[in-house]
Amino acid sequence: MKNCILEEFSMRKLLVVVDMQNDFIDGSLGTAEAVQIVDNVVDEIGKYDVKDVFATRDTHPENYLETQEGRKLPVVHCVKGTKGWEIADGLYVAGADCIDKPNFGWPNWNERSFDEIELVGLCTDICVVSNALILKAQFPDVPVSVDASCCAGVTPDSHEAALITMKMCQIDIK
């Protein structure tokens, strides 16, 4: 009888932790809903191997108010090097990749290799939806999901609207 070696294959699931920064939680653009999801996000991060966790960081220059985004959203936030720009206490994952993005979405996900993607973070209706749609467009055959209990929007209504939009674009909402 031949010896058979069975290889164990496991799917690589990527967790994208979107903009869990001080300014979005309890800083200049913070909300009570953002504060309420912090423990959920910590728990979700704990389910992943560090190599499969990617954090994004909204990153703006000191002259943010002079940019197009700054003219449309005239609230200084996430200026590189400030306390507000930093990932909030308890949410920084040592050894995880951190991506500084100058706008809502990060277009360079195609450099990664994975079989499934989950997103959590802030704000559901701006950066989470932007990244989820970019990922779904770049990888139409890869399951993409968003954990609604680990996200908060600018308002509860806009959070729900973003979840509906993502669901309509074949992103699974948990």
PDB file of C-alpha atoms in Angstrom, residues 12-166:
ATOM      1  CA  ARG A  12      -5.944  32.752   3.823  1.00  0.00           C
ATOM      2  CA  LYS A  13      -8.408  35.293   5.154  1.00  0.00           C
ATOM      3  CA  LEU A  14      -7.308  38.901   5.238  1.00  0.00           C
ATOM      4  CA  LEU A  15      -8.603  41.338   7.880  1.00  0.00           C
ATOM      5  CA  VAL A  16      -8.526  44.997   6.884  1.00  0.00           C
ATOM      6  CA  VAL A  17      -8.867  47.274   9.912  1.00  0.00           C
ATOM      7  CA  VAL A  18      -9.889  50.607   8.441  1.00  0.00           C
ATOM      8  CA  ASP A  19      -8.853  53.867  10.112  1.00  0.00           C
ATOM      9  CA  MET A  20      -9.261  52.972  13.783  1.00  0.00           C
ATOM     10  CA  GLN A  21      -7.549  56.234  14.657  1.00  0.00           C
ATOM     11  CA  ASN A  22      -7.992  58.542  17.612  1.00  0.00           C
ATOM     12  CA  ASP A  23      -9.534  61.355  15.567  1.00  0.00           C
ATOM     13  CA  PHE A  24     -12.291  59.028  14.294  1.00  0.00           C
ATOM     14  CA  ILE A  25     -13.011  57.459  17.669  1.00  0.00           C
ATOM     15  CA  ASP A  26     -12.971  60.232  20.255  1.00  0.00           C
ATOM     16  CA  GLY A  27     -11.122  63.050  18.507  1.00  0.00           C
ATOM     17  CA  SER A  28     -12.136  65.779  16.080  1.00  0.00           C
ATOM     18  CA  LEU A  29     -14.472  63.468  14.090  1.00  0.00           C
ATOM     19  CA  GLY A  30     -15.278  60.983  16.852  1.00  0.00           C
ATOM     20  CA  THR A  31     -18.747  59.677  17.607  1.00  0.00           C
ATOM     21  CA  ALA A  32     -20.387  57.698  20.387  1.00  0.00           C
ATOM     22  CA  GLU A  33     -20.976  54.883  17.866  1.00  0.00           C
ATOM     23  CA  ALA A  34     -17.248  54.748  17.057  1.00  0.00           C
ATOM     24  CA  VAL A  35     -16.367  54.477  20.741  1.00  0.00           C
ATOM     25  CA  GLN A  36     -18.903  51.650  21.114  1.00  0.00           C
ATOM     26  CA  ILE A  37     -17.306  49.397  18.458  1.00  0.00           C
ATOM     27  CA  VAL A  38     -13.728  49.490  19.823  1.00  0.00           C
ATOM     28  CA  ASP A  39     -14.074  46.326  21.941  1.00  0.00           C
ATOM     29  CA  ASN A  40     -15.716  44.481  19.033  1.00  0.00           C
ATOM     30  CA  VAL A  41     -12.824  45.404  16.754  1.00  0.00           C
ATOM     31  CA  VAL A  42     -10.271  44.296  19.355  1.00  0.00           C
ATOM     32  CA  ASP A  43     -12.064  40.940  19.602  1.00  0.00           C
ATOM     33  CA  GLU A  44     -12.154  40.536  15.821  1.00  0.00           C
ATOM     34  CA  ILE A  45      -8.441  41.335  15.457  1.00  0.00           C
ATOM     35  CA  GLY A  46      -7.724  38.644  18.042  1.00  0.00           C
ATOM     36  CA  LYS A  47      -9.188  35.995  15.713  1.00  0.00           C
ATOM     37  CA  TYR A  48      -6.473  36.579  13.094  1.00  0.00           C
ATOM     38  CA  ASP A  49      -2.804  35.800  12.735  1.00  0.00           C
ATOM     39  CA  VAL A  50      -0.754  39.020  12.630  1.00  0.00           C
ATOM     40  CA  LYS A  51       0.418  38.234   9.088  1.00  0.00           C
ATOM     41  CA  ASP A  52      -3.204  38.437   7.917  1.00  0.00           C
ATOM     42  CA  VAL A  53      -4.036  41.809   9.505  1.00  0.00           C
ATOM     43  CA  PHE A  54      -3.666  45.057   7.597  1.00  0.00           C
ATOM     44  CA  ALA A  55      -4.487  48.402   9.153  1.00  0.00           C
ATOM     45  CA  THR A  56      -5.156  51.538   7.168  1.00  0.00           C
ATOM     46  CA  ARG A  57      -4.492  54.990   8.487  1.00  0.00           C
ATOM     47  CA  ASP A  58      -6.142  58.104   7.065  1.00  0.00           C
ATOM     48  CA  THR A  59      -3.143  60.388   6.543  1.00  0.00           C
ATOM     49  CA  HIS A  60      -3.266  64.106   5.811  1.00  0.00           C
ATOM     50  CA  PRO A  61      -0.715  66.918   5.557  1.00  0.00           C
ATOM     51  CA  GLU A  62      -0.683  69.970   7.807  1.00  0.00           C
ATOM     52  CA  ASN A  63      -2.345  71.997   5.034  1.00  0.00           C
ATOM     53  CA  TYR A  64      -5.320  69.604   4.941  1.00  0.00           C
ATOM     54  CA  LEU A  65      -7.877  72.438   4.826  1.00  0.00           C
ATOM     55  CA  GLU A  66      -6.326  73.612   1.527  1.00  0.00           C
ATOM     56  CA  THR A  67      -6.914  70.242  -0.171  1.00  0.00           C
ATOM     57  CA  GLN A  68     -10.081  69.346  -2.081  1.00  0.00           C
ATOM     58  CA  GLU A  69     -11.134  66.960   0.685  1.00  0.00           C
ATOM     59  CA  GLY A  70     -10.395  69.610   3.306  1.00  0.00           C
ATOM     60  CA  ARG A  71     -12.594  72.135   1.519  1.00  0.00           C
ATOM     61  CA  LYS A  72     -15.472  69.632   1.444  1.00  0.00           C
ATOM     62  CA  LEU A  73     -14.863  68.346   4.993  1.00  0.00           C
ATOM     63  CA  PRO A  74     -13.391  71.369   6.802  1.00  0.00           C
ATOM     64  CA  VAL A  75     -12.422  69.572  10.012  1.00  0.00           C
ATOM     65  CA  VAL A  76      -8.717  69.047  10.582  1.00  0.00           C
ATOM     66  CA  HIS A  77      -8.115  65.378  11.321  1.00  0.00           C
ATOM     67  CA  CYS A  78      -5.525  62.621  10.990  1.00  0.00           C
ATOM     68  CA  VAL A  79      -2.626  64.965  10.307  1.00  0.00           C
ATOM     69  CA  LYS A  80       0.455  62.766  10.031  1.00  0.00           C
ATOM     70  CA  GLY A  81       2.440  62.623  13.259  1.00  0.00           C
ATOM     71  CA  THR A  82      -0.329  63.908  15.535  1.00  0.00           C
ATOM     72  CA  LYS A  83      -2.075  61.996  18.325  1.00  0.00           C
ATOM     73  CA  GLY A  84      -5.286  62.009  16.274  1.00  0.00           C
ATOM     74  CA  TRP A  85      -3.514  60.246  13.381  1.00  0.00           C
ATOM     75  CA  GLU A  86      -2.315  57.376  15.560  1.00  0.00           C
ATOM     76  CA  ILE A  87      -4.099  54.038  15.774  1.00  0.00           C
ATOM     77  CA  ALA A  88      -6.068  54.097  19.036  1.00  0.00           C
ATOM     78  CA  ASP A  89      -4.725  52.374  22.147  1.00  0.00           C
ATOM     79  CA  GLY A  90      -5.470  48.676  22.187  1.00  0.00           C
ATOM     80  CA  LEU A  91      -6.001  48.530  18.416  1.00  0.00           C
ATOM     81  CA  TYR A  92      -2.419  48.694  17.199  1.00  0.00           C
ATOM     82  CA  VAL A  93      -1.247  45.250  16.084  1.00  0.00           C
ATOM     83  CA  ALA A  94       2.525  44.877  16.411  1.00  0.00           C
ATOM     84  CA  GLY A  95       3.894  43.244  13.286  1.00  0.00           C
ATOM     85  CA  ALA A  96       0.831  43.944  11.141  1.00  0.00           C
ATOM     86  CA  ASP A  97       1.190  45.983   7.976  1.00  0.00           C
ATOM     87  CA  CYS A  98      -0.020  49.566   8.325  1.00  0.00           C
ATOM     88  CA  ILE A  99      -0.971  51.441   5.176  1.00  0.00           C
ATOM     89  CA  ASP A 100      -0.999  55.237   5.221  1.00  0.00           C
ATOM     90  CA  LYS A 101      -3.595  56.300   2.686  1.00  0.00           C
ATOM     91  CA  PRO A 102      -3.987  59.919   1.565  1.00  0.00           C
ATOM     92  CA  ASN A 103      -7.670  59.537   0.691  1.00  0.00           C
ATOM     93  CA  PHE A 104     -10.716  57.329   1.261  1.00  0.00           C
ATOM     94  CA  GLY A 105      -9.582  54.169  -0.476  1.00  0.00           C
ATOM     95  CA  TRP A 106      -6.326  52.295  -1.029  1.00  0.00           C
ATOM     96  CA  PRO A 107      -5.973  51.240  -4.685  1.00  0.00           C
ATOM     97  CA  ASN A 108      -2.960  48.926  -4.340  1.00  0.00           C
ATOM     98  CA  TRP A 109      -4.542  45.836  -2.798  1.00  0.00           C
ATOM     99  CA  ASN A 110      -3.632  43.794  -5.877  1.00  0.00           C
ATOM    100  CA  GLU A 111      -0.160  43.240  -4.397  1.00  0.00           C
ATOM    101  CA  ARG A 112      -1.688  40.920  -1.766  1.00  0.00           C
ATOM    102  CA  SER A 113      -2.552  37.236  -1.880  1.00  0.00           C
ATOM    103  CA  PHE A 114      -5.647  35.927  -0.105  1.00  0.00           C
ATOM    104  CA  ASP A 115      -8.788  33.857  -0.530  1.00  0.00           C
ATOM    105  CA  GLU A 116     -11.222  35.904   1.539  1.00  0.00           C
ATOM    106  CA  ILE A 117     -11.356  39.469   2.876  1.00  0.00           C
ATOM    107  CA  GLU A 118     -13.109  40.935   5.909  1.00  0.00           C
ATOM    108  CA  LEU A 119     -13.262  44.660   6.680  1.00  0.00           C
ATOM    109  CA  VAL A 120     -13.944  46.393   9.986  1.00  0.00           C
ATOM    110  CA  GLY A 121     -13.466  49.978  11.107  1.00  0.00           C
ATOM    111  CA  LEU A 122     -14.346  53.582  10.462  1.00  0.00           C
ATOM    112  CA  CYS A 123     -16.209  55.178   8.908  1.00  0.00           C
ATOM    113  CA  THR A 124     -18.622  52.716   7.324  1.00  0.00           C
ATOM    114  CA  ASP A 125     -20.021  55.338   4.975  1.00  0.00           C
ATOM    115  CA  ILE A 126     -16.704  56.755   3.757  1.00  0.00           C
ATOM    116  CA  CYS A 127     -13.515  54.714   4.052  1.00  0.00           C
ATOM    117  CA  VAL A 128     -14.944  51.260   4.777  1.00  0.00           C
ATOM    118  CA  VAL A 129     -17.310  51.370   1.804  1.00  0.00           C
ATOM    119  CA  SER A 130     -14.584  52.839  -0.433  1.00  0.00           C
ATOM    120  CA  ASN A 131     -12.106  50.077   0.381  1.00  0.00           C
ATOM    121  CA  ALA A 132     -14.743  47.338   0.222  1.00  0.00           C
ATOM    122  CA  LEU A 133     -15.829  48.440  -3.254  1.00  0.00           C
ATOM    123  CA  ILE A 134     -12.227  48.748  -4.471  1.00  0.00           C
ATOM    124  CA  LEU A 135     -11.460  45.251  -3.188  1.00  0.00           C
ATOM    125  CA  LYS A 136     -14.610  43.756  -4.711  1.00  0.00           C
ATOM    126  CA  ALA A 137     -13.856  45.408  -8.054  1.00  0.00           C
ATOM    127  CA  GLN A 138     -10.239  44.209  -8.056  1.00  0.00           C
ATOM    128  CA  PHE A 139     -11.094  40.688  -6.880  1.00  0.00           C
ATOM    129  CA  PRO A 140     -14.626  39.896  -8.088  1.00  0.00           C
ATOM    130  CA  ASP A 141     -14.293  36.191  -7.282  1.00  0.00           C
ATOM    131  CA  VAL A 142     -12.953  36.662  -3.750  1.00  0.00           C
ATOM    132  CA  PRO A 143     -15.564  36.763  -0.972  1.00  0.00           C
ATOM    133  CA  VAL A 144     -15.542  40.187   0.687  1.00  0.00           C
ATOM    134  CA  SER A 145     -17.397  40.815   3.940  1.00  0.00           C
ATOM    135  CA  VAL A 146     -17.956  43.632   6.387  1.00  0.00           C
ATOM    136  CA  ASP A 147     -18.767  43.034  10.037  1.00  0.00           C
ATOM    137  CA  ALA A 148     -21.419  45.661  10.797  1.00  0.00           C
ATOM    138  CA  SER A 149     -20.884  45.283  14.554  1.00  0.00           C
ATOM    139  CA  CYS A 150     -17.264  46.343  14.057  1.00  0.00           C
ATOM    140  CA  CYS A 151     -18.077  49.454  12.001  1.00  0.00           C
ATOM    141  CA  ALA A 152     -19.604  52.849  12.657  1.00  0.00           C
ATOM    142  CA  GLY A 153     -20.585  55.592  10.271  1.00  0.00           C
ATOM    143  CA  VAL A 154     -20.681  59.345  10.523  1.00  0.00           C
ATOM    144  CA  THR A 155     -24.325  58.867  11.542  1.00  0.00           C
ATOM    145  CA  PRO A 156     -26.368  55.724  12.216  1.00  0.00           C
ATOM    146  CA  ASP A 157     -28.414  56.429   9.064  1.00  0.00           C
ATOM    147  CA  SER A 158     -25.369  56.803   6.829  1.00  0.00           C
ATOM    148  CA  HIS A 159     -23.887  53.630   8.379  1.00  0.00           C
ATOM    149  CA  GLU A 160     -27.029  51.704   7.355  1.00  0.00           C
ATOM    150  CA  ALA A 161     -27.034  53.254   3.881  1.00  0.00           C
ATOM    151  CA  ALA A 162     -23.418  52.175   3.334  1.00  0.00           C
ATOM    152  CA  LEU A 163     -24.215  48.634   4.453  1.00  0.00           C
ATOM    153  CA  ILE A 164     -27.089  48.487   1.950  1.00  0.00           C
ATOM    154  CA  THR A 165     -24.818  49.817  -0.820  1.00  0.00           C
ATOM    155  CA  MET A 166     -22.162  47.206  -0.084  1.00  0.00           C
TER     156      MET A 166
END
